[in-house]
Coordinates of C-alpha atoms in Angstrom, one line a residue:
Chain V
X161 CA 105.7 19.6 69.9
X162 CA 106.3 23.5 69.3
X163 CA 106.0 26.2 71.7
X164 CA 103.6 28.4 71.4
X165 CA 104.6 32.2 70.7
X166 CA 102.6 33.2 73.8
X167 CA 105.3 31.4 76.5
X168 CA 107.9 33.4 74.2
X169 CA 106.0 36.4 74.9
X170 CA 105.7 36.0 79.1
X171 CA 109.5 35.4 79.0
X172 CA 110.5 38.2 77.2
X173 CA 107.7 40.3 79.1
X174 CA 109.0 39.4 82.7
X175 CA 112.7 40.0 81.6
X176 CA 111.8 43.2 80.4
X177 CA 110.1 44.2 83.8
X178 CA 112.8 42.8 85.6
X179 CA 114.7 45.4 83.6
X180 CA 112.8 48.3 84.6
X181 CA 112.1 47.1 88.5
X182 CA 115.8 47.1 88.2
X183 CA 116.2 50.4 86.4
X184 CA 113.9 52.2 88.8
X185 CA 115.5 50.5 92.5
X186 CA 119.0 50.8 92.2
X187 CA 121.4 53.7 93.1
X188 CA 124.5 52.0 91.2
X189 CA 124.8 53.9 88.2
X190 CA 126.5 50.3 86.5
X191 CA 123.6 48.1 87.5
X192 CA 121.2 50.2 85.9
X193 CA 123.1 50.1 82.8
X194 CA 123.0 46.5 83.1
X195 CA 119.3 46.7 83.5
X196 CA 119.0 48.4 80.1
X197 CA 121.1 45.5 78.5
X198 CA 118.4 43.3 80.5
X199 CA 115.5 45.0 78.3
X200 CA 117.2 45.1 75.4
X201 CA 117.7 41.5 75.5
X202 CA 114.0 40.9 75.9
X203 CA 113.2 42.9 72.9
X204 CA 116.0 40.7 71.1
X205 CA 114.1 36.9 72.6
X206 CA 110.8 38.5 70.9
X207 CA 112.3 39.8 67.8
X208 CA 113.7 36.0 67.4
X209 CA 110.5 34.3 68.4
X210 CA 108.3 36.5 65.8
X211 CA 111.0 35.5 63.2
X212 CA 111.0 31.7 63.5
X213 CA 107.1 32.3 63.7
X214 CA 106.1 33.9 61.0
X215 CA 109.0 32.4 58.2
X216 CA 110.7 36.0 57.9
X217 CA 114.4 36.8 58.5
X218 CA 113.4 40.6 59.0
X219 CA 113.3 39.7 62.8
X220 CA 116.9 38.5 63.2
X221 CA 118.5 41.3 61.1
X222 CA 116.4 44.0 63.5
X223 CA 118.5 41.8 66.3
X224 CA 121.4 43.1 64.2
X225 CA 120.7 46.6 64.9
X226 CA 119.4 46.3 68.3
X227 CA 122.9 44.8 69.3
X228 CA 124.4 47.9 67.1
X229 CA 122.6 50.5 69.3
X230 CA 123.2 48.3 72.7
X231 CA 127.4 48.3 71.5
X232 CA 126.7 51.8 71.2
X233 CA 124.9 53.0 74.3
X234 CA 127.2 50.9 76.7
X235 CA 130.6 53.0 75.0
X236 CA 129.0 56.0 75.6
X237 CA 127.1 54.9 78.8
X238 CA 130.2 53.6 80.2
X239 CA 132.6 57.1 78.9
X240 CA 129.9 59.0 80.7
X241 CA 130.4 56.7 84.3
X242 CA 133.8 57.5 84.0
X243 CA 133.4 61.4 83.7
X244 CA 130.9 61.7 86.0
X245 CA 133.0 58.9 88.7
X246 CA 136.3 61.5 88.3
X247 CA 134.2 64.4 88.6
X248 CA 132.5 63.7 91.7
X249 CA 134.4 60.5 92.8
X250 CA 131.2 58.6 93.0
X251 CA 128.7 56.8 90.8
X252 CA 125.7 56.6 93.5
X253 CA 123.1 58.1 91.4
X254 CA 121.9 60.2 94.9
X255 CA 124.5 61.9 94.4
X256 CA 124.1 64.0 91.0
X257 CA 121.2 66.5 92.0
X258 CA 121.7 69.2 89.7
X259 CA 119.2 68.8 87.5
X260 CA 116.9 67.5 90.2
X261 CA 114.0 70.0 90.8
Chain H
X1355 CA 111.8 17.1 74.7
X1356 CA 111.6 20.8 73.7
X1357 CA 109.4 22.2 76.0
X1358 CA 111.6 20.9 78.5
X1359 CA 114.7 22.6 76.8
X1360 CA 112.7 25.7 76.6
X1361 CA 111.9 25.5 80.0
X1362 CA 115.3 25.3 81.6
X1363 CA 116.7 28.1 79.2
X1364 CA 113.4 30.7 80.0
X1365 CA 113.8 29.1 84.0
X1366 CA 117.3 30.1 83.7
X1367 CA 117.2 33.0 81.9
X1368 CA 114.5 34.8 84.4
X1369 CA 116.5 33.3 87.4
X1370 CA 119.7 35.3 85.9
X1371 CA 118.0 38.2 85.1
X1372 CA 116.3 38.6 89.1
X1373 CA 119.9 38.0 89.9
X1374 CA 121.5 41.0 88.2
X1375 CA 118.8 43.3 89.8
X1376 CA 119.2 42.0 93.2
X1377 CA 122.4 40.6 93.7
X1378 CA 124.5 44.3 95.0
X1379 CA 128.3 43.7 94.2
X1380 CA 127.8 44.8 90.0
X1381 CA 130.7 42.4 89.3
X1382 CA 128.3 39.8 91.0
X1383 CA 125.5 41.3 88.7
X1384 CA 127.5 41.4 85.6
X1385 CA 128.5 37.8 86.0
X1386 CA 124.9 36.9 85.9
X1387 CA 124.1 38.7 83.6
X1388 CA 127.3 37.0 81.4
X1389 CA 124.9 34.0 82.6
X1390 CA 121.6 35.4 80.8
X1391 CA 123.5 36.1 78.0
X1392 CA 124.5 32.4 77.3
X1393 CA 120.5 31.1 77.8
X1394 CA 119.8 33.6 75.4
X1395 CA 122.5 32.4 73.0
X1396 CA 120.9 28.8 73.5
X1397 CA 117.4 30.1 73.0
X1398 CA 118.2 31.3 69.8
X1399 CA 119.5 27.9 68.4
X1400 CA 116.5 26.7 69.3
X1401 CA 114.6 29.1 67.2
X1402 CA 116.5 28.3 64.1
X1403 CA 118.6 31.5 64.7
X1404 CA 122.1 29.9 65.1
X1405 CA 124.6 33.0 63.5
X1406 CA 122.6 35.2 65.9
X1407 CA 123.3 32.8 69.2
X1408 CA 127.0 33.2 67.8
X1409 CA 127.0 37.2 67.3
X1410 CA 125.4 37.2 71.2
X1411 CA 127.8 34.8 73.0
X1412 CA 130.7 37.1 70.8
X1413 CA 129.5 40.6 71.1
X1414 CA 127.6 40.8 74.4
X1415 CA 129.7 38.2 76.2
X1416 CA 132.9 38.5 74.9
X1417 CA 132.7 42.6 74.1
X1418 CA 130.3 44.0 75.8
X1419 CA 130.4 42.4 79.1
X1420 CA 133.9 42.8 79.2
X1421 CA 133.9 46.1 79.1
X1422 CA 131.2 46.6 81.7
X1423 CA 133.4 44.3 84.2
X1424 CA 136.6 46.6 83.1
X1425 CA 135.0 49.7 84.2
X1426 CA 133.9 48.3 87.7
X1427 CA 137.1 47.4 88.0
X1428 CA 138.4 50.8 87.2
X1429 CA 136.3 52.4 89.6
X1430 CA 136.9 50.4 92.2
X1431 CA 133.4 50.4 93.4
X1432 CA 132.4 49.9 97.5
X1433 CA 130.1 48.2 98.5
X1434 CA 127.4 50.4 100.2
X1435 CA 125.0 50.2 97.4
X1436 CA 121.6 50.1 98.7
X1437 CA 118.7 50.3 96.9
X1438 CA 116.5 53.1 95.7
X1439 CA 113.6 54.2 97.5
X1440 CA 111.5 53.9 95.0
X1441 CA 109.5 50.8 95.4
X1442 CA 106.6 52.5 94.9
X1443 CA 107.4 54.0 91.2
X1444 CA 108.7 50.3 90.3
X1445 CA 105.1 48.9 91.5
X1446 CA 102.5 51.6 89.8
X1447 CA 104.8 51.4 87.2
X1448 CA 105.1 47.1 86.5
X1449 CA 102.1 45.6 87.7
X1450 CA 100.0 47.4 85.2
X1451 CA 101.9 46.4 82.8
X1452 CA 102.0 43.0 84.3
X1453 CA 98.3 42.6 84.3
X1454 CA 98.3 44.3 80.7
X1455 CA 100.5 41.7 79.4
X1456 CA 97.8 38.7 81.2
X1457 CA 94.6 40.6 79.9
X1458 CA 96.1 40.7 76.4
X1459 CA 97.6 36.6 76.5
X1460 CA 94.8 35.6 77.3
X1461 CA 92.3 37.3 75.1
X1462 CA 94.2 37.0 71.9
X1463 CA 94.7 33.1 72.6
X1464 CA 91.7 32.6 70.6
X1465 CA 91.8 34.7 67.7
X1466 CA 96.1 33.9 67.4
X1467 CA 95.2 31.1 64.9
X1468 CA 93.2 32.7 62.6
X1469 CA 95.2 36.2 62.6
X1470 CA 98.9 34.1 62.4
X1471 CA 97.2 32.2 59.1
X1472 CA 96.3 35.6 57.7
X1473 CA 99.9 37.1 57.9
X1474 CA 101.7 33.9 57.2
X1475 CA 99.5 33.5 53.7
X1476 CA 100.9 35.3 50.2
X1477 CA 104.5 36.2 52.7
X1478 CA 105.5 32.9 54.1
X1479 CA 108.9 31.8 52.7
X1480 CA 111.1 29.1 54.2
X1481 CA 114.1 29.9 56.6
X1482 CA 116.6 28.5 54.6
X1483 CA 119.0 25.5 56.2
X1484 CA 121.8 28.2 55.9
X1485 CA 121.1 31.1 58.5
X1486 CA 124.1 32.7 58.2
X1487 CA 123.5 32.7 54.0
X1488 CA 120.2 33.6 54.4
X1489 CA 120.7 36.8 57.1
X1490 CA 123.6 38.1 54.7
X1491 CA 121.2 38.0 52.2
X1492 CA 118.7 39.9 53.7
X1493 CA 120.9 42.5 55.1
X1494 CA 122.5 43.2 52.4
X1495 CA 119.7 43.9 50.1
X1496 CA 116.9 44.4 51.6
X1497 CA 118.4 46.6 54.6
X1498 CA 121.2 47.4 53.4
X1499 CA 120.5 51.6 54.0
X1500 CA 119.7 50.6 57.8
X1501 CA 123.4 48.7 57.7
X1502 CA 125.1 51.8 56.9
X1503 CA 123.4 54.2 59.3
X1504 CA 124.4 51.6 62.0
X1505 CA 127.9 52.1 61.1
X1506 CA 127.1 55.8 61.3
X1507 CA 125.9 54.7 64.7
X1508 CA 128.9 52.9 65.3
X1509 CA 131.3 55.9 64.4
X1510 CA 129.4 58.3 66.3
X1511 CA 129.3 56.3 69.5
X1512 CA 133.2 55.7 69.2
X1513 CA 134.1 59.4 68.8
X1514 CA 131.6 60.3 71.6
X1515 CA 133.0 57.4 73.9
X1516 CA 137.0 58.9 73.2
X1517 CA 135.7 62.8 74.0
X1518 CA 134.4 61.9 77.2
X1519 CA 136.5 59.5 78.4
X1520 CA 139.9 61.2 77.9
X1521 CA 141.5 63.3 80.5
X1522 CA 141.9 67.4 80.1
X1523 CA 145.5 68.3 78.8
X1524 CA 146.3 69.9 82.3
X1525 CA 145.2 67.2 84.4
X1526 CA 148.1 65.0 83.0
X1527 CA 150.7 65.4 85.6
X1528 CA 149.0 62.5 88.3
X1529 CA 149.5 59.3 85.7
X1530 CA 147.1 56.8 88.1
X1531 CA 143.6 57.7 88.7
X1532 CA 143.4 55.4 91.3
X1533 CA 146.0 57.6 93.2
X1534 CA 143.5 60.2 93.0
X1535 CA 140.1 58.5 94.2
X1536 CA 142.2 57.2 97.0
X1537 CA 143.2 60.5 98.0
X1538 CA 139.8 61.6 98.0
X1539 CA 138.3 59.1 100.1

Protein backbone atom coordinates (compact mmCIF):
# COMPACT_ATOMS: atom_id res chain seq x y z
CA UNK A 1 0.00 0.00 0.00
CA UNK A 2 2.76 2.58 -1.09
CA UNK A 3 2.40 5.46 -3.41
CA UNK A 4 3.95 5.37 -6.28
CA UNK A 5 6.67 8.10 -7.01
CA UNK A 6 4.75 9.16 -10.09
CA UNK A 7 1.59 10.85 -7.82
CA UNK A 8 4.62 12.48 -5.92
CA UNK A 9 5.79 13.79 -9.10
CA UNK A 10 2.16 15.44 -10.47
CA UNK A 11 1.96 17.07 -7.01
CA UNK A 12 5.10 18.62 -6.90
CA UNK A 13 4.68 19.42 -10.82
CA UNK A 14 1.26 21.31 -10.52
CA UNK A 15 2.66 23.25 -7.34
CA UNK A 16 5.43 24.28 -9.16
CA UNK A 17 3.28 25.71 -12.13
CA UNK A 18 0.98 27.13 -9.82
CA UNK A 19 4.18 28.97 -8.79
CA UNK A 20 5.07 30.27 -12.02
CA UNK A 21 1.23 31.04 -13.32
CA UNK A 22 1.42 32.95 -10.16
CA UNK A 23 4.85 34.51 -10.78
CA UNK A 24 4.00 35.61 -14.27
CA UNK A 25 -0.02 37.16 -13.39
CA UNK A 26 0.51 39.19 -10.46
CA UNK A 27 1.49 42.87 -10.10
CA UNK A 28 2.06 42.54 -6.18
CA UNK A 29 5.65 42.51 -5.90
CA UNK A 30 4.89 40.27 -2.30
CA UNK A 31 2.75 37.68 -3.99
CA UNK A 32 5.23 36.88 -6.38
CA UNK A 33 7.78 36.35 -3.82
CA UNK A 34 5.38 34.04 -2.29
CA UNK A 35 5.16 32.33 -5.62
CA UNK A 36 8.83 31.65 -5.53
CA UNK A 37 8.41 30.08 -1.93
CA UNK A 38 5.51 28.10 -3.82
CA UNK A 39 8.24 26.58 -6.27
CA UNK A 40 10.65 26.06 -4.02
CA UNK A 41 8.52 24.01 -1.97
CA UNK A 42 7.75 21.78 -4.93
CA UNK A 43 11.33 21.17 -5.51
CA UNK A 44 11.54 20.39 -1.63
CA UNK A 45 8.10 17.52 -1.93
CA UNK A 46 10.31 15.86 -4.82
CA UNK A 47 13.63 16.06 -3.18
CA UNK A 48 11.76 14.15 -0.12
CA UNK A 49 9.87 11.69 -2.34
CA UNK A 50 13.24 10.62 -4.34
CA UNK A 51 14.80 10.18 -0.80
CA UNK A 52 12.33 7.86 0.90
CA UNK A 53 12.44 6.13 -2.76
CA UNK A 54 15.62 5.33 -3.37
CA UNK A 55 17.02 4.52 0.58
CA UNK A 56 19.40 7.79 0.34
CA UNK A 57 19.47 10.62 2.89
CA UNK A 58 21.24 12.85 0.21
CA UNK A 59 17.60 14.08 -0.70
CA UNK A 60 16.69 15.54 2.66
CA UNK A 61 20.06 17.22 3.44
CA UNK A 62 19.68 19.04 -0.34
CA UNK A 63 16.16 20.13 1.51
CA UNK A 64 18.64 21.66 4.00
CA UNK A 65 20.10 23.87 1.57
CA UNK A 66 17.17 24.66 -0.51
CA UNK A 67 15.55 26.02 2.81
CA UNK A 68 19.18 27.88 3.38
CA UNK A 69 18.88 29.69 -0.08
CA UNK A 70 14.80 30.25 0.31
CA UNK A 71 15.87 32.05 4.19
CA UNK A 72 18.17 33.80 2.08
CA UNK A 73 16.33 35.06 -0.91
CA UNK A 74 13.16 36.20 1.14
CA UNK A 75 15.81 38.63 3.56
CA UNK A 76 17.04 40.06 0.69
CA UNK A 77 13.86 39.86 -1.42
CA UNK A 78 12.00 41.44 1.33
CA UNK A 79 15.11 44.49 2.12
CA UNK A 80 14.75 45.00 -1.60
CA UNK A 81 10.52 45.60 -1.29
CA UNK A 82 11.26 47.86 1.34
CA UNK A 83 13.76 50.14 -0.77
CA UNK A 84 12.04 50.06 -3.69
CA UNK A 85 8.24 50.70 -1.50
CA UNK A 86 10.14 54.06 0.16
CA UNK A 87 11.61 54.96 -3.04
CA UNK A 88 8.60 55.10 -5.08
CA UNK A 89 5.89 54.57 -2.42
CA UNK A 90 4.62 51.60 -4.28
CA UNK A 91 5.22 47.96 -4.77
CA UNK A 92 2.97 47.48 -8.02
CA UNK A 93 5.44 46.01 -10.21
CA UNK A 94 3.81 48.38 -13.29
CA UNK A 95 5.29 50.70 -11.74
CA UNK A 96 9.28 50.21 -11.95
CA UNK A 97 9.94 50.74 -15.90
CA UNK A 98 13.34 51.67 -15.97
CA UNK A 99 14.87 48.95 -17.13
CA UNK A 100 11.88 48.16 -19.27
CA UNK A 101 12.79 48.44 -23.05
CA UNK B 1 -5.23 4.07 4.64
CA UNK B 2 -2.26 5.95 3.14
CA UNK B 3 -3.38 6.79 -0.14
CA UNK B 4 -6.15 8.45 1.55
CA UNK B 5 -3.71 10.47 3.89
CA UNK B 6 -1.77 11.28 0.78
CA UNK B 7 -4.68 12.35 -0.85
CA UNK B 8 -5.99 14.91 1.64
CA UNK B 9 -2.35 16.39 2.19
CA UNK B 10 -1.57 16.64 -2.01
CA UNK B 11 -5.72 17.77 -2.12
CA UNK B 12 -4.86 20.28 0.35
CA UNK B 13 -1.68 21.25 -0.52
CA UNK B 14 -2.64 22.20 -4.33
CA UNK B 15 -5.94 23.79 -3.02
CA UNK B 16 -3.56 26.19 -0.79
CA UNK B 17 -1.19 26.69 -3.27
CA UNK B 18 -4.22 28.00 -6.11
CA UNK B 19 -5.14 30.03 -3.08
CA UNK B 20 -2.04 32.08 -2.61
CA UNK B 21 -2.03 32.90 -6.45
CA UNK B 22 -5.54 33.92 -6.58
CA UNK B 23 -6.68 35.02 -3.50
CA UNK B 24 -5.53 39.30 -3.80
CA UNK B 25 -5.16 40.67 -0.17
CA UNK B 26 -1.11 39.01 0.25
CA UNK B 27 -1.97 38.67 3.97
CA UNK B 28 -4.88 36.44 2.63
CA UNK B 29 -2.17 34.74 0.35
CA UNK B 30 0.41 34.38 2.99
CA UNK B 31 -1.99 32.78 5.33
CA UNK B 32 -2.47 30.17 2.84
CA UNK B 33 0.42 29.73 2.04
CA UNK B 34 1.29 29.33 6.17
CA UNK B 35 -1.55 26.55 5.18
CA UNK B 36 0.68 24.77 2.34
CA UNK B 37 3.44 24.91 4.50
CA UNK B 38 1.84 22.71 7.33
CA UNK B 39 0.54 19.81 4.41
CA UNK B 40 3.99 19.92 3.43
CA UNK B 41 5.27 19.44 7.02
CA UNK B 42 2.64 16.39 7.21
CA UNK B 43 3.82 15.02 3.84
CA UNK B 44 7.13 14.73 5.02
CA UNK B 45 6.30 12.53 8.08
CA UNK B 46 4.79 10.51 5.83
CA UNK B 47 7.88 10.01 3.86
CA UNK B 48 9.98 8.98 6.79
CA UNK B 49 11.37 12.56 6.91
CA UNK B 50 10.18 13.63 10.36
CA UNK B 51 13.27 16.35 11.53
CA UNK B 52 12.62 17.86 8.06
CA UNK B 53 8.55 18.23 8.69
CA UNK B 54 9.96 19.88 12.02
CA UNK B 55 12.78 22.34 10.39
CA UNK B 56 9.57 23.39 7.72
CA UNK B 57 6.74 24.03 10.24
CA UNK B 58 9.95 26.08 12.32
CA UNK B 59 11.71 27.85 9.68
CA UNK B 60 9.13 28.52 6.91
CA UNK B 61 6.22 28.91 9.25
CA UNK B 62 7.46 30.29 12.18
CA UNK B 63 10.49 32.48 10.40
CA UNK B 64 9.93 32.90 7.21
CA UNK B 65 6.32 33.54 6.96
CA UNK B 66 6.52 35.80 9.70
CA UNK B 67 8.55 37.94 8.14
CA UNK B 68 6.68 38.02 4.94
CA UNK B 69 3.30 39.01 6.98
CA UNK B 70 5.61 41.73 8.88
CA UNK B 71 6.58 43.49 5.81
CA UNK B 72 2.90 43.64 4.42
CA UNK B 73 2.18 44.97 7.37
CA UNK B 74 4.82 47.56 7.19
CA UNK B 75 3.79 48.70 3.91
CA UNK B 76 0.50 48.91 4.47
CA UNK B 77 -0.54 47.60 1.21
CA UNK B 78 -4.14 48.63 -0.68
CA UNK B 79 -6.01 46.76 -2.16
CA UNK B 80 -6.12 47.62 -5.90
CA UNK B 81 -4.04 44.67 -6.91
CA UNK B 82 -5.14 43.42 -10.09
CA UNK B 83 -3.62 40.95 -12.03
CA UNK B 84 -1.06 41.01 -14.77
CA UNK B 85 -1.91 41.00 -18.17
CA UNK B 86 -0.11 38.44 -19.10
CA UNK B 87 -2.27 35.45 -19.34
CA UNK B 88 -0.89 34.64 -22.42
CA UNK B 89 2.97 34.27 -21.29
CA UNK B 90 1.60 32.15 -18.18
CA UNK B 91 -0.28 29.72 -20.90
CA UNK B 92 2.60 29.31 -23.74
CA UNK B 93 4.63 29.14 -20.97
CA UNK B 94 2.71 26.11 -18.42
CA UNK B 95 0.84 24.06 -20.65
CA UNK B 96 3.88 22.82 -22.47
CA UNK B 97 5.24 21.99 -19.65
CA UNK B 98 1.99 20.58 -18.43
CA UNK B 99 1.75 18.16 -21.33
CA UNK B 100 5.65 17.58 -21.02
CA UNK B 101 5.17 16.45 -17.56
CA UNK B 102 1.91 13.79 -18.97
CA UNK B 103 4.11 12.68 -22.05
CA UNK B 104 6.96 11.82 -19.76
CA UNK B 105 4.54 9.96 -16.67
CA UNK B 106 3.22 8.16 -18.75
CA UNK B 107 5.95 6.82 -20.92
CA UNK B 108 8.36 6.09 -18.15
CA UNK B 109 5.54 4.14 -16.19
CA UNK B 110 6.82 1.13 -17.81
CA UNK B 111 10.39 1.12 -17.74
CA UNK B 112 10.26 2.87 -13.77
CA UNK B 113 10.60 -0.71 -12.43
CA UNK B 114 13.44 -1.92 -14.07
CA UNK B 115 15.50 1.55 -14.00
CA UNK B 116 14.48 2.10 -9.89
CA UNK B 117 16.01 -1.79 -9.38
CA UNK B 118 19.07 -0.68 -11.29
CA UNK B 119 19.88 2.45 -9.07
CA UNK B 120 18.64 0.95 -5.87
CA UNK B 121 21.16 -2.19 -6.36
CA UNK B 122 25.08 -2.03 -4.88
CA UNK B 123 23.66 1.83 -3.14
CA UNK B 124 20.62 0.89 -1.28
CA UNK B 125 21.10 1.37 2.53
CA UNK B 126 18.32 1.53 5.09
CA UNK B 127 16.96 4.95 6.48
CA UNK B 128 17.75 4.50 9.84
CA UNK B 129 14.74 4.64 12.70
CA UNK B 130 16.60 7.82 13.79
CA UNK B 131 16.19 10.69 11.11
CA UNK B 132 17.43 13.16 12.92
CA UNK B 133 20.83 10.84 13.78
CA UNK B 134 20.98 9.75 10.48
CA UNK B 135 20.70 13.50 8.60
CA UNK B 136 23.38 14.87 11.16
CA UNK B 137 25.37 12.12 9.99
CA UNK B 138 25.22 12.73 6.59
CA UNK B 139 25.68 16.42 6.75
CA UNK B 140 28.28 16.47 8.57
CA UNK B 141 30.50 14.21 6.73
CA UNK B 142 29.48 13.75 3.69
CA UNK B 143 28.40 17.55 2.93
CA UNK B 144 29.94 19.03 5.27
CA UNK B 145 31.83 21.73 2.55
CA UNK B 146 28.20 22.42 1.18
CA UNK B 147 27.21 23.23 5.08
CA UNK B 148 29.70 25.83 5.35
CA UNK B 149 29.19 27.66 2.10
CA UNK B 150 25.41 27.85 3.25
CA UNK B 151 26.49 29.67 6.19
CA UNK B 152 28.51 31.79 3.79
CA UNK B 153 25.07 32.09 2.20
CA UNK B 154 23.62 32.89 5.34
CA UNK B 155 26.15 35.77 6.18
CA UNK B 156 25.97 37.27 2.90
CA UNK B 157 22.24 37.46 2.73
CA UNK B 158 22.16 39.08 6.27
CA UNK B 159 24.63 41.80 5.47
CA UNK B 160 22.89 42.39 2.18
CA UNK B 161 19.42 42.41 3.91
CA UNK B 162 20.87 45.23 6.73
CA UNK B 163 22.51 47.53 3.61
CA UNK B 164 19.37 47.77 1.97
CA UNK B 165 16.97 48.01 4.38
CA UNK B 166 18.46 50.74 6.62
CA UNK B 167 17.64 54.33 6.08
CA UNK B 168 20.37 57.04 4.65
CA UNK B 169 22.03 59.06 7.64
CA UNK B 170 20.15 62.31 6.48
CA UNK B 171 16.83 60.94 6.15
CA UNK B 172 16.70 60.36 9.98
CA UNK B 173 14.87 63.46 11.12
CA UNK B 174 10.93 61.86 10.14
CA UNK B 175 11.22 58.73 12.86
CA UNK B 176 7.77 56.94 11.33
CA UNK B 177 7.71 55.82 7.87
CA UNK B 178 4.26 55.45 7.89
CA UNK B 179 4.02 59.29 8.39
CA UNK B 180 5.71 59.59 5.17
CA UNK B 181 3.65 57.10 2.81
CA UNK B 182 0.72 58.82 4.18
CA UNK B 183 1.83 62.04 3.20
CA UNK B 184 2.46 60.89 -0.12
CA UNK B 185 -0.72 59.38 -0.89
Amino acid sequence: MTIPISYYLILSGIVFLTGIVGVLIRRNIIAILLSVELMLNATNINFVAFSDYFRDLGGQVFVFFALTVAAAEVAVGLAIIIALHRSRSTINIEEFNLLKW
Amino acid sequence: MSQLVFAYFAGMIIAASVLVVALKNPVYSALSLLVMFFHVAGLFVTLHAEFLAAVQIIVYAGAILVLYLFVVMILNVKQDDRYHNQWRIAGFVCIPLMMEAMVLLSGGAETRTAGSQAVLGPSAQAIAPDNTFAIGQTLFSTYLFPFEVASLVLLVAMIGAIVLAKREIGEQDDPSPMVQTKAVE
